CSV table of C-alpha atoms and ligand atoms in Angstrom, one decimal:
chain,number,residue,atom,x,y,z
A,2,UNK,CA,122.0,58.1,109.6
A,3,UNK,CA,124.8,60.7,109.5
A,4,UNK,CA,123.0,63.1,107.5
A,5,UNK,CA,126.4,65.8,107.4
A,6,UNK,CA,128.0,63.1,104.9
A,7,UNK,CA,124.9,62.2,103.6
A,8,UNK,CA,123.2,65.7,102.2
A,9,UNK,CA,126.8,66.4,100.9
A,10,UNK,CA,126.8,63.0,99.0
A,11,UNK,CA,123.4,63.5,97.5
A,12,UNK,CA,125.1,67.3,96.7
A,13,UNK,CA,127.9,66.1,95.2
A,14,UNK,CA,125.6,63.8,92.7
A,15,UNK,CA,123.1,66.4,91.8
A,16,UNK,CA,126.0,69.2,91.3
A,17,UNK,CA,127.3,66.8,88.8
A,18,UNK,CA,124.2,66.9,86.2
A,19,UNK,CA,122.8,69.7,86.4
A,20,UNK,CA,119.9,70.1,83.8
A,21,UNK,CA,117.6,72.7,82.5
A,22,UNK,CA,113.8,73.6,83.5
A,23,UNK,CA,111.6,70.5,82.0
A,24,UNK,CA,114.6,68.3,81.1
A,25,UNK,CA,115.4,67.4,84.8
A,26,UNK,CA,115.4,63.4,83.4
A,27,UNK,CA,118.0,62.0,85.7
A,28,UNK,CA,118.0,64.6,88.6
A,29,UNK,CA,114.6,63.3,89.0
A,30,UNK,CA,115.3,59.7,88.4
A,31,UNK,CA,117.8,59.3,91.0
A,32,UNK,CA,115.2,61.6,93.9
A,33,UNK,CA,112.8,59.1,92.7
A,34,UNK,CA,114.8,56.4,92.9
A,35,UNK,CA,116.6,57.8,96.5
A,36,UNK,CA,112.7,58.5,98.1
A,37,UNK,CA,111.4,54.9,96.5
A,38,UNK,CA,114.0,53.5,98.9
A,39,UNK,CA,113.5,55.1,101.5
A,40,UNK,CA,109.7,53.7,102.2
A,41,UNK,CA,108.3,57.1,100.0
A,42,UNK,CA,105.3,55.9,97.9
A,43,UNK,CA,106.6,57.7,94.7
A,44,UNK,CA,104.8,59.3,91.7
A,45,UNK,CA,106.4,60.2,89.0
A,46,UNK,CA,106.6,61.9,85.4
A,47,UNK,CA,103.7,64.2,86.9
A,48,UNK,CA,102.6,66.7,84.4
A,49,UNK,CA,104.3,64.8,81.5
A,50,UNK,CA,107.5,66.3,82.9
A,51,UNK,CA,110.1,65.6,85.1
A,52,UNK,CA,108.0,66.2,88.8
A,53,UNK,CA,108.5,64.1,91.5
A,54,UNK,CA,106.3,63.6,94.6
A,55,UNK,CA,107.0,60.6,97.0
A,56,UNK,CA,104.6,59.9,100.3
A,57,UNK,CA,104.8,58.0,103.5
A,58,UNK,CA,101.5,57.4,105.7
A,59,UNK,CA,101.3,57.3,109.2
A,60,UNK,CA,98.1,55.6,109.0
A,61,UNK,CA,97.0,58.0,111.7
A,62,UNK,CA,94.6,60.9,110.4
A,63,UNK,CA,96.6,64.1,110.2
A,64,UNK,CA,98.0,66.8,108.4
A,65,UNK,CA,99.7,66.4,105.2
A,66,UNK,CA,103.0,68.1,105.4
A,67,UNK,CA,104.7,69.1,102.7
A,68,UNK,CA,108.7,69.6,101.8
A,69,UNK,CA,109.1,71.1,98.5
A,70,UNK,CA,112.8,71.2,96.6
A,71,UNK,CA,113.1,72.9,92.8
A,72,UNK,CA,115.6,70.7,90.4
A,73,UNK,CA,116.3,72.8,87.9
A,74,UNK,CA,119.8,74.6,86.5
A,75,UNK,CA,120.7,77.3,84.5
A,76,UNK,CA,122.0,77.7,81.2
A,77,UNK,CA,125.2,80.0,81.1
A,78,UNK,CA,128.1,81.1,78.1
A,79,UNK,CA,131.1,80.8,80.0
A,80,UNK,CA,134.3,81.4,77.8
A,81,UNK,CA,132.0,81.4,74.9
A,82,UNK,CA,130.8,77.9,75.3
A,83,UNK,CA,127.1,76.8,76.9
A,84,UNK,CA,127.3,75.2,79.4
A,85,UNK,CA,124.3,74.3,82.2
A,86,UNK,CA,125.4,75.3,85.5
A,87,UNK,CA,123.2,74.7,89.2
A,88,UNK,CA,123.9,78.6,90.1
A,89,UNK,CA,121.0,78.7,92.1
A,90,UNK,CA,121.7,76.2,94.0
A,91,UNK,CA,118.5,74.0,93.3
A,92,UNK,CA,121.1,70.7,93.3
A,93,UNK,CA,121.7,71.8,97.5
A,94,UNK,CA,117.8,72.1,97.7
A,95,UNK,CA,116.7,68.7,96.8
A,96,UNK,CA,119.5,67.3,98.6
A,97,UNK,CA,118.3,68.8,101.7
A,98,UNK,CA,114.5,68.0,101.0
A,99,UNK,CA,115.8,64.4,100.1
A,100,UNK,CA,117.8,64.0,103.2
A,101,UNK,CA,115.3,65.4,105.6
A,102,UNK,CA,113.1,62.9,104.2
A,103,UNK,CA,115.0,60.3,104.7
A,104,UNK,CA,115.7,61.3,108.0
A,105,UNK,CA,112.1,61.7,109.0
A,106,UNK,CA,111.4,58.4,107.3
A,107,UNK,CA,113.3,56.6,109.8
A,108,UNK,CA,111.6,58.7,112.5
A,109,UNK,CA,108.3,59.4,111.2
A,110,UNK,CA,105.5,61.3,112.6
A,111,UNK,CA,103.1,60.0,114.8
A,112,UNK,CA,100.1,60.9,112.7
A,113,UNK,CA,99.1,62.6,109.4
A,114,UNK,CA,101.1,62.3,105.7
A,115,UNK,CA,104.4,63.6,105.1
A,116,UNK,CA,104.8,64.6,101.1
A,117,UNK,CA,108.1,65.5,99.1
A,118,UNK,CA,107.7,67.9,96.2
A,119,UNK,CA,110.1,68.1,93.6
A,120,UNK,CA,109.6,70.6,91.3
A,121,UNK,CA,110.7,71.5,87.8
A,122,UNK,CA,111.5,74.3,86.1
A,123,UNK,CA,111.0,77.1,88.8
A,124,UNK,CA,113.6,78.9,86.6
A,125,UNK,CA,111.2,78.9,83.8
A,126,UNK,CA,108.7,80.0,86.6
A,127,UNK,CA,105.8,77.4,85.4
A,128,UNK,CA,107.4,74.1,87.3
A,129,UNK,CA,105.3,74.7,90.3
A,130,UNK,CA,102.2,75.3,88.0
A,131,UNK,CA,102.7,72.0,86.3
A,132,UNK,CA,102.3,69.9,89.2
A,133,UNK,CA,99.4,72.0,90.6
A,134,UNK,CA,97.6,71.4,87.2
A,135,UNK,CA,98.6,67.6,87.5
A,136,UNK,CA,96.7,67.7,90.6
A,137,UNK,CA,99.9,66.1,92.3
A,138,UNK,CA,99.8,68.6,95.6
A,139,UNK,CA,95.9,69.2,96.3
A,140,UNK,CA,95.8,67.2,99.2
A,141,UNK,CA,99.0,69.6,101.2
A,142,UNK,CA,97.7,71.1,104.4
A,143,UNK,CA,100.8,72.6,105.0
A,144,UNK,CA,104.5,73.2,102.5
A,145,UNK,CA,107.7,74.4,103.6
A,146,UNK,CA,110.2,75.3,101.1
A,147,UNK,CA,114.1,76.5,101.2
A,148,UNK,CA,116.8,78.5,99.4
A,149,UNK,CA,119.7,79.7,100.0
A,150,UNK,CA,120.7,83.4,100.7
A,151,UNK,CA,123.3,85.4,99.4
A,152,UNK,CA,126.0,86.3,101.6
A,153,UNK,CA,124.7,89.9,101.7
A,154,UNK,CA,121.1,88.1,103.2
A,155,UNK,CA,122.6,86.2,105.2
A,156,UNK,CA,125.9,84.5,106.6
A,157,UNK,CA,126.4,80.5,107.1
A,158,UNK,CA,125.1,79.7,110.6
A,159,UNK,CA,121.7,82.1,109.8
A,160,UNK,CA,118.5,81.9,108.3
A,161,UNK,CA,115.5,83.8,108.2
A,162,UNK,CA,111.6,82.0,108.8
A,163,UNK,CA,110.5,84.3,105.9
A,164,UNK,CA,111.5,85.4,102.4
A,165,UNK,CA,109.2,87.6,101.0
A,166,UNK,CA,109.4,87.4,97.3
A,167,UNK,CA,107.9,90.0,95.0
A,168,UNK,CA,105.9,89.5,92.0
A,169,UNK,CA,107.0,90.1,88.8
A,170,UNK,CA,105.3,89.6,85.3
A,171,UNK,CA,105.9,90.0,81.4
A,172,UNK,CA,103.6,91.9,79.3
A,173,UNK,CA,103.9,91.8,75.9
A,174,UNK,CA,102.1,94.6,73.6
A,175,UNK,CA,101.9,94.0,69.7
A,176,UNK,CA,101.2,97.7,68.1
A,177,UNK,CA,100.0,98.2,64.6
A,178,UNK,CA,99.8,101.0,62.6
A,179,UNK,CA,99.5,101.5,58.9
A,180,UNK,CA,102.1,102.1,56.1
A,181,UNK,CA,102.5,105.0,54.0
A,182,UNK,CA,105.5,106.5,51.7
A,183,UNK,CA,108.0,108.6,54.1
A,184,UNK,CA,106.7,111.4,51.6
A,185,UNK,CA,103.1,110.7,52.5
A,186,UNK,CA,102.8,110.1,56.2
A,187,UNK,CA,99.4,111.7,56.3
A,188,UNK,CA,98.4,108.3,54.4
A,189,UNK,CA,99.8,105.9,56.9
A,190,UNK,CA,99.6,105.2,60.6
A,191,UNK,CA,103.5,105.1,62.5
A,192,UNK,CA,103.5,102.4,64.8
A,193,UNK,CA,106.6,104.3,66.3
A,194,UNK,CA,104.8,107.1,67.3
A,195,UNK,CA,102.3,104.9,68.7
A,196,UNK,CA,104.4,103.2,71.0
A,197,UNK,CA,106.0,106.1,72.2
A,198,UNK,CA,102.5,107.4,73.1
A,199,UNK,CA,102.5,103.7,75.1
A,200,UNK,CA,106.0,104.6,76.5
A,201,UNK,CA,105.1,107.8,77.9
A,202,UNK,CA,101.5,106.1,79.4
A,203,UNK,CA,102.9,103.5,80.9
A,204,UNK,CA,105.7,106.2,82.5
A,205,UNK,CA,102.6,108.1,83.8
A,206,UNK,CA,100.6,104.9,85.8
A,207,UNK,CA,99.9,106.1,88.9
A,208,UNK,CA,99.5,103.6,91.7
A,209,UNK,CA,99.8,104.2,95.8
A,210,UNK,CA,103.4,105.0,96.6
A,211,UNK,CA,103.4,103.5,100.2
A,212,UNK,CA,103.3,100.1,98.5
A,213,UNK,CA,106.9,99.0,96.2
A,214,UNK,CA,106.0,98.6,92.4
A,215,UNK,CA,107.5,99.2,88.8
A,216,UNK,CA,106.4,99.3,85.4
A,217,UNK,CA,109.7,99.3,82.4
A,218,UNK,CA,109.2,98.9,78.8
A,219,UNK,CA,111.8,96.8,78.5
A,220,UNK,CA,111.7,96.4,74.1
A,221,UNK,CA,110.4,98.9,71.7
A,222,UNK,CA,111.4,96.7,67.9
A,223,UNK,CA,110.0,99.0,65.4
A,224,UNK,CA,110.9,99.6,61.7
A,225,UNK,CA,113.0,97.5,59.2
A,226,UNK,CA,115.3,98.0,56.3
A,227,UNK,CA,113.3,100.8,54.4
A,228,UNK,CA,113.8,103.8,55.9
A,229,UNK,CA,112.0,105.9,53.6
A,230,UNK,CA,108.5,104.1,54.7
A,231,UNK,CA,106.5,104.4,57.3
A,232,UNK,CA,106.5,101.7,59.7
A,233,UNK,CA,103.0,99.7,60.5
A,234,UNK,CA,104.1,97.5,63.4
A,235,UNK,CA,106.0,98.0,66.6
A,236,UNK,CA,106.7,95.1,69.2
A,237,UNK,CA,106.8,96.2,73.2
A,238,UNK,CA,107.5,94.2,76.3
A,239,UNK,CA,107.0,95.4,79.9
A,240,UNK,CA,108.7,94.6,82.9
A,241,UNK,CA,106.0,94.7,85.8
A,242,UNK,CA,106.9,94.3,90.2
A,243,UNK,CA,105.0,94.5,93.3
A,244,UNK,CA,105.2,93.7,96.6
A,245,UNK,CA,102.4,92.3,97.2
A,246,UNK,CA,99.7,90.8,95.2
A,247,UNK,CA,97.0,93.7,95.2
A,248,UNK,CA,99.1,96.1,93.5
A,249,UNK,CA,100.1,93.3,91.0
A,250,UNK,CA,96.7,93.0,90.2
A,251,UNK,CA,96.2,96.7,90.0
A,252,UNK,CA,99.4,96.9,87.6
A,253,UNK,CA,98.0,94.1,85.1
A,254,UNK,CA,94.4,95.4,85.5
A,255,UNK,CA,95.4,98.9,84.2
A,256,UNK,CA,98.1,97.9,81.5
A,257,UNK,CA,96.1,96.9,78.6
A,258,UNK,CA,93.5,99.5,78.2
A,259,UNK,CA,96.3,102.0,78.5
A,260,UNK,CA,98.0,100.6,75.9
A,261,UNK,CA,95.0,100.7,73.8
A,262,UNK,CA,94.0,104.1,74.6
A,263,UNK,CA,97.3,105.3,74.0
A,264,UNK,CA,98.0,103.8,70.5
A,265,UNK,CA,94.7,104.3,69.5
A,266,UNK,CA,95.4,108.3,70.1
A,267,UNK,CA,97.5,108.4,67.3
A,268,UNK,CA,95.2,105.8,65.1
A,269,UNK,CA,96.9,102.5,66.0
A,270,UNK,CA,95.8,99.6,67.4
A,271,UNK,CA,97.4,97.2,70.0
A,272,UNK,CA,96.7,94.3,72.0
A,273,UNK,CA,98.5,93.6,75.5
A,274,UNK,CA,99.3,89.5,76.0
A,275,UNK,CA,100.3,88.9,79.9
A,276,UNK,CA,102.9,86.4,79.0
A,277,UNK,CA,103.9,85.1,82.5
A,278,UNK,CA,105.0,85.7,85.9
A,279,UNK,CA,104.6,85.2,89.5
A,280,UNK,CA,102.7,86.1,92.5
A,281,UNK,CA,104.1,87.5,95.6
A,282,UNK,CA,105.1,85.7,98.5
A,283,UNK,CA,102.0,85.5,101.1
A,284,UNK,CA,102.3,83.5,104.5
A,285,UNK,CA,100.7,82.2,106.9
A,286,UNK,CA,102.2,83.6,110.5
A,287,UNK,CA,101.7,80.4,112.4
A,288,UNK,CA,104.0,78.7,109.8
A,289,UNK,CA,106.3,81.6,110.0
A,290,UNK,CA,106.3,81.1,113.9
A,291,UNK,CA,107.0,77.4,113.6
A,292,UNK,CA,109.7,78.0,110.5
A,293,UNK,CA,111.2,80.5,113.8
A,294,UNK,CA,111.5,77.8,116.1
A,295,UNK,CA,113.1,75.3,113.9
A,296,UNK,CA,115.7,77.7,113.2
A,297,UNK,CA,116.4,78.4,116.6
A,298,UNK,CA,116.4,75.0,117.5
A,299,UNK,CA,119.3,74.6,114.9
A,300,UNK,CA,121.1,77.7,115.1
A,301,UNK,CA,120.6,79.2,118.4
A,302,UNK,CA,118.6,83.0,118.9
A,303,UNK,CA,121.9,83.9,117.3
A,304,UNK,CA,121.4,82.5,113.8
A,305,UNK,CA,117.8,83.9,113.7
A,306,UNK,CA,116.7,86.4,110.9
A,307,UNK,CA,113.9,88.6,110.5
A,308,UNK,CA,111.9,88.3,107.8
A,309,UNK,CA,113.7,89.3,104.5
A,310,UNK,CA,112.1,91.3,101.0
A,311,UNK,CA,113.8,90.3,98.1
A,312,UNK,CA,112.3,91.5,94.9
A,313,UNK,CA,113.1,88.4,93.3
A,314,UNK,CA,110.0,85.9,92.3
A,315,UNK,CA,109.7,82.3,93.1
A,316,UNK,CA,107.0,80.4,91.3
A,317,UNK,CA,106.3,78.9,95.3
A,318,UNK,CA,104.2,81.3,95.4
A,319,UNK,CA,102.2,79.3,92.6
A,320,UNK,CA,101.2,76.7,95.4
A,321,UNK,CA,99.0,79.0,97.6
A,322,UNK,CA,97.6,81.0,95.4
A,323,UNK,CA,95.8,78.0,93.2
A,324,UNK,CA,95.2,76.3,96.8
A,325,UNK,CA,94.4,79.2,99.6
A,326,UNK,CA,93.9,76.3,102.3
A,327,UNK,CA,97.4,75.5,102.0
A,328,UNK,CA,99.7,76.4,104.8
A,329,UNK,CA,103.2,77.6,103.2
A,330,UNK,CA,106.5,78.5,104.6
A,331,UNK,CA,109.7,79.7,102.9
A,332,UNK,CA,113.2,80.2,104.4
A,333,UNK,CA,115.7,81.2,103.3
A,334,UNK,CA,119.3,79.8,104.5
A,335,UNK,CA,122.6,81.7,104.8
A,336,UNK,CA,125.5,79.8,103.4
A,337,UNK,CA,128.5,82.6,102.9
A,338,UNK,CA,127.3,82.3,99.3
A,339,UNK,CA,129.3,84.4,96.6
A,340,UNK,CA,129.4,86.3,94.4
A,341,UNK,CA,125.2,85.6,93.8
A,342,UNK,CA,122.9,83.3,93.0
A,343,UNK,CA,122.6,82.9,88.9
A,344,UNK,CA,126.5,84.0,88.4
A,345,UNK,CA,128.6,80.5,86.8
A,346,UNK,CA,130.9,80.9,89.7
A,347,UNK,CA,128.3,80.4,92.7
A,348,UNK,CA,130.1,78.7,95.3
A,349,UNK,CA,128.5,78.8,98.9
A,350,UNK,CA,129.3,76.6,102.3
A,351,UNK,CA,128.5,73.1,102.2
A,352,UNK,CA,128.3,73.3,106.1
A,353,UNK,CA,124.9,74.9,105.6
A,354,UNK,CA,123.6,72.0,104.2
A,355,UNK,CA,123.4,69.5,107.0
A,356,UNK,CA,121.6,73.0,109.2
A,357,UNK,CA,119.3,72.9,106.8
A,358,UNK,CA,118.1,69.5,106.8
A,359,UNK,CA,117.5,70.0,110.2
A,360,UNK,CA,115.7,73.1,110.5
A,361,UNK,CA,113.1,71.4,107.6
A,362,UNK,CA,112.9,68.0,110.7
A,363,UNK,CA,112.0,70.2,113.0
A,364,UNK,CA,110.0,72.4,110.6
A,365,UNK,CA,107.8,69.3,109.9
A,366,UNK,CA,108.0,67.7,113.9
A,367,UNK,CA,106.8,70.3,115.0
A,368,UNK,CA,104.0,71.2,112.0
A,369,UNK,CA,102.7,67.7,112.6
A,370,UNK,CA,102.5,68.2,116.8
A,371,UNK,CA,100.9,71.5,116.4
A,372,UNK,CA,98.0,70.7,113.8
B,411,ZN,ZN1,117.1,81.3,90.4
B,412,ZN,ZN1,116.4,79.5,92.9
């Protein structure tokens, strides 16, 4: 197989229907489809979405290896119009996943399970979760994922064996006062000075500095057409980062009675609703180690990357956390990608995408001979 015109085939297919989180109908048709042919034993519609899983047995107990890709794109207002645009380049990931499994397919490990994930929705940041709930990856020993790198990460002909995502989560906080005449405040409770009491709170968490965290109120909505009455409900949202998952934890354990203290110093009430988000990325250094070898193999000492902190999230992360057995790896592959992942006008390298394939074969030969 001549997997440089292949993976840019598969590319070329998957750039042209790009589809939103959940609605991924024919993106995962045709990986479906493509694995199915390929000798993949393939499940489907898992979650009651669009996830995709295809297997191929050795026969020969072993580790079950894992290559996950997301399918999702992004919706973007270009010119005023709509449109859905792969800007994250989720359309170059399952081509890669798909191609390295075809190639391994044709050459397949001498023992243990080989598994391709396909994904959903990791825009939406609940994809991964729906196939974990599906209980469509709890056998995975071990799961290596990719993305692609902006070119300020990372040039074409480099990659890193690590990406170390942050976590980031959404609180929402719902305040509620009471309302009085503007003549008769003493009568009412003002939900606006309630949530500024929450504003200033959350300003004043204190957690330890050595480790990278935020807290932003990101919307205050208070008040309404009459201006002449005190207002009895104010609606907050919160913007919450770490870098790792202890201070997460410390960040979402402290949030809600502060809010409650806080508006209840001025007489309100409010309730704190975590509405989302995503842990942090945490690895497993042998896979790490392994991920550095298949790059070098590919790329040469040359093309090898430390490990790089990005305080973006990936919903990956989802994987090992519901499943701490599992083995994960993440890297992350330059391409000479401009001007960023998520802008309409992405455009990166397509020779990246045949280096890629590769470093995932050798990812998973050599995952396979060492477990
Ligand atoms: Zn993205
Ligand atoms: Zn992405």
């Amino acid at each position: 197989m001549n997997i440089v015109a292949r993976v840019e085939e598969i590319y070329h297919i998957l750039h042209a229907m790009p589809e939103v989180g959940f609605s991924e109908h024919r993106t995962a048709a045709y990986l479906a489809g493509e694995l199915a042919k390929a000798g993949y034993a393939v499940q489907t519609g898992i979650g009651g979405s669009t996830g995709v899983t295809g297997t191929l047995d050795s026969g020969v107990p072993g580790p079950v290896v894992g290559l996950r890709a997301d399918m999702d794109a992004l919706l973007h207002t270009v010119d005023g119009v709509e449109k859905c645009v792969h800007s994250c380049g989720h359309d170059a990931h399952s081509a890669m996943v798909l191609t390295a499994a075809e190639a391994l397919a044709a050459a397949p490990p001498a023992k243990g399970k080989l598994k391709i994930v396909f994904q959903p929705a990791e825009e939406k940041l609940d994809g991964a979760l729906s196939m974990i709930d599906a209980g469509a990856v709890d056998d995975l020993d071990i799961l290596a994922g990719i993305h692609l790198r902006p070119i300020q990460e990372a040039s074409l002909g480099q990659a890193t064996p690590a990406l170390y995502h942050g976590s980031s989560y959404i609180a929402l906080a719902d305040v509620k006062g009471v309302t009085a005449h503007g003549a008769r405040p003493h009568l009412g409770v003002n939900a606006i000075d309630a949530a500024a009491a929450v504003v200033g709170a959350v300003n004043a968490i204190r957690l330890n500095p050595v480790e990278a965290w935020s807290i932003k109120t990101t919307k205050l909505q208070a008040g309404g057409a009459t201006l002449n009455a005190i207002p009895d409900r104010a609606e907050m949202a919160f913007d919450l980062r770490a870098q790792n998952n202890a201070t997460m934890d410390g960040l979402l354990a402290k949030l809600p009675p502060l809010v409650e203290h806080a508006a209840a110093a001025v007489g309100a009430t409010a309730s704190v609703t975590i509405k989302g988000g995503v842990p942090a990325a945490e690895y497993n250094q042998g896979m790490v180690a392994i991920a550095r070898e298949a790059i070098v193999a590919v790329l040469g000492d040359q093309g090898l990357l430390a490990p790089i902190v990005t305080p973006g999230g990936e919903d990956f992360h989802y994987f090992v956390k519901k499943n701490p057995k599992l083995k994960p790896a993440y890297i992350g592959l330059g391409c000479d990608l401009t001007p960023g992942l998520h802008h309409p006008d992405m455009k990166f390298n397509l020779a990246a995408l045949p280096k890629g394939v590769e470093i995932l074969c050798e990812f998973v030969r050599r995952a396979v001979a060492g477990a």
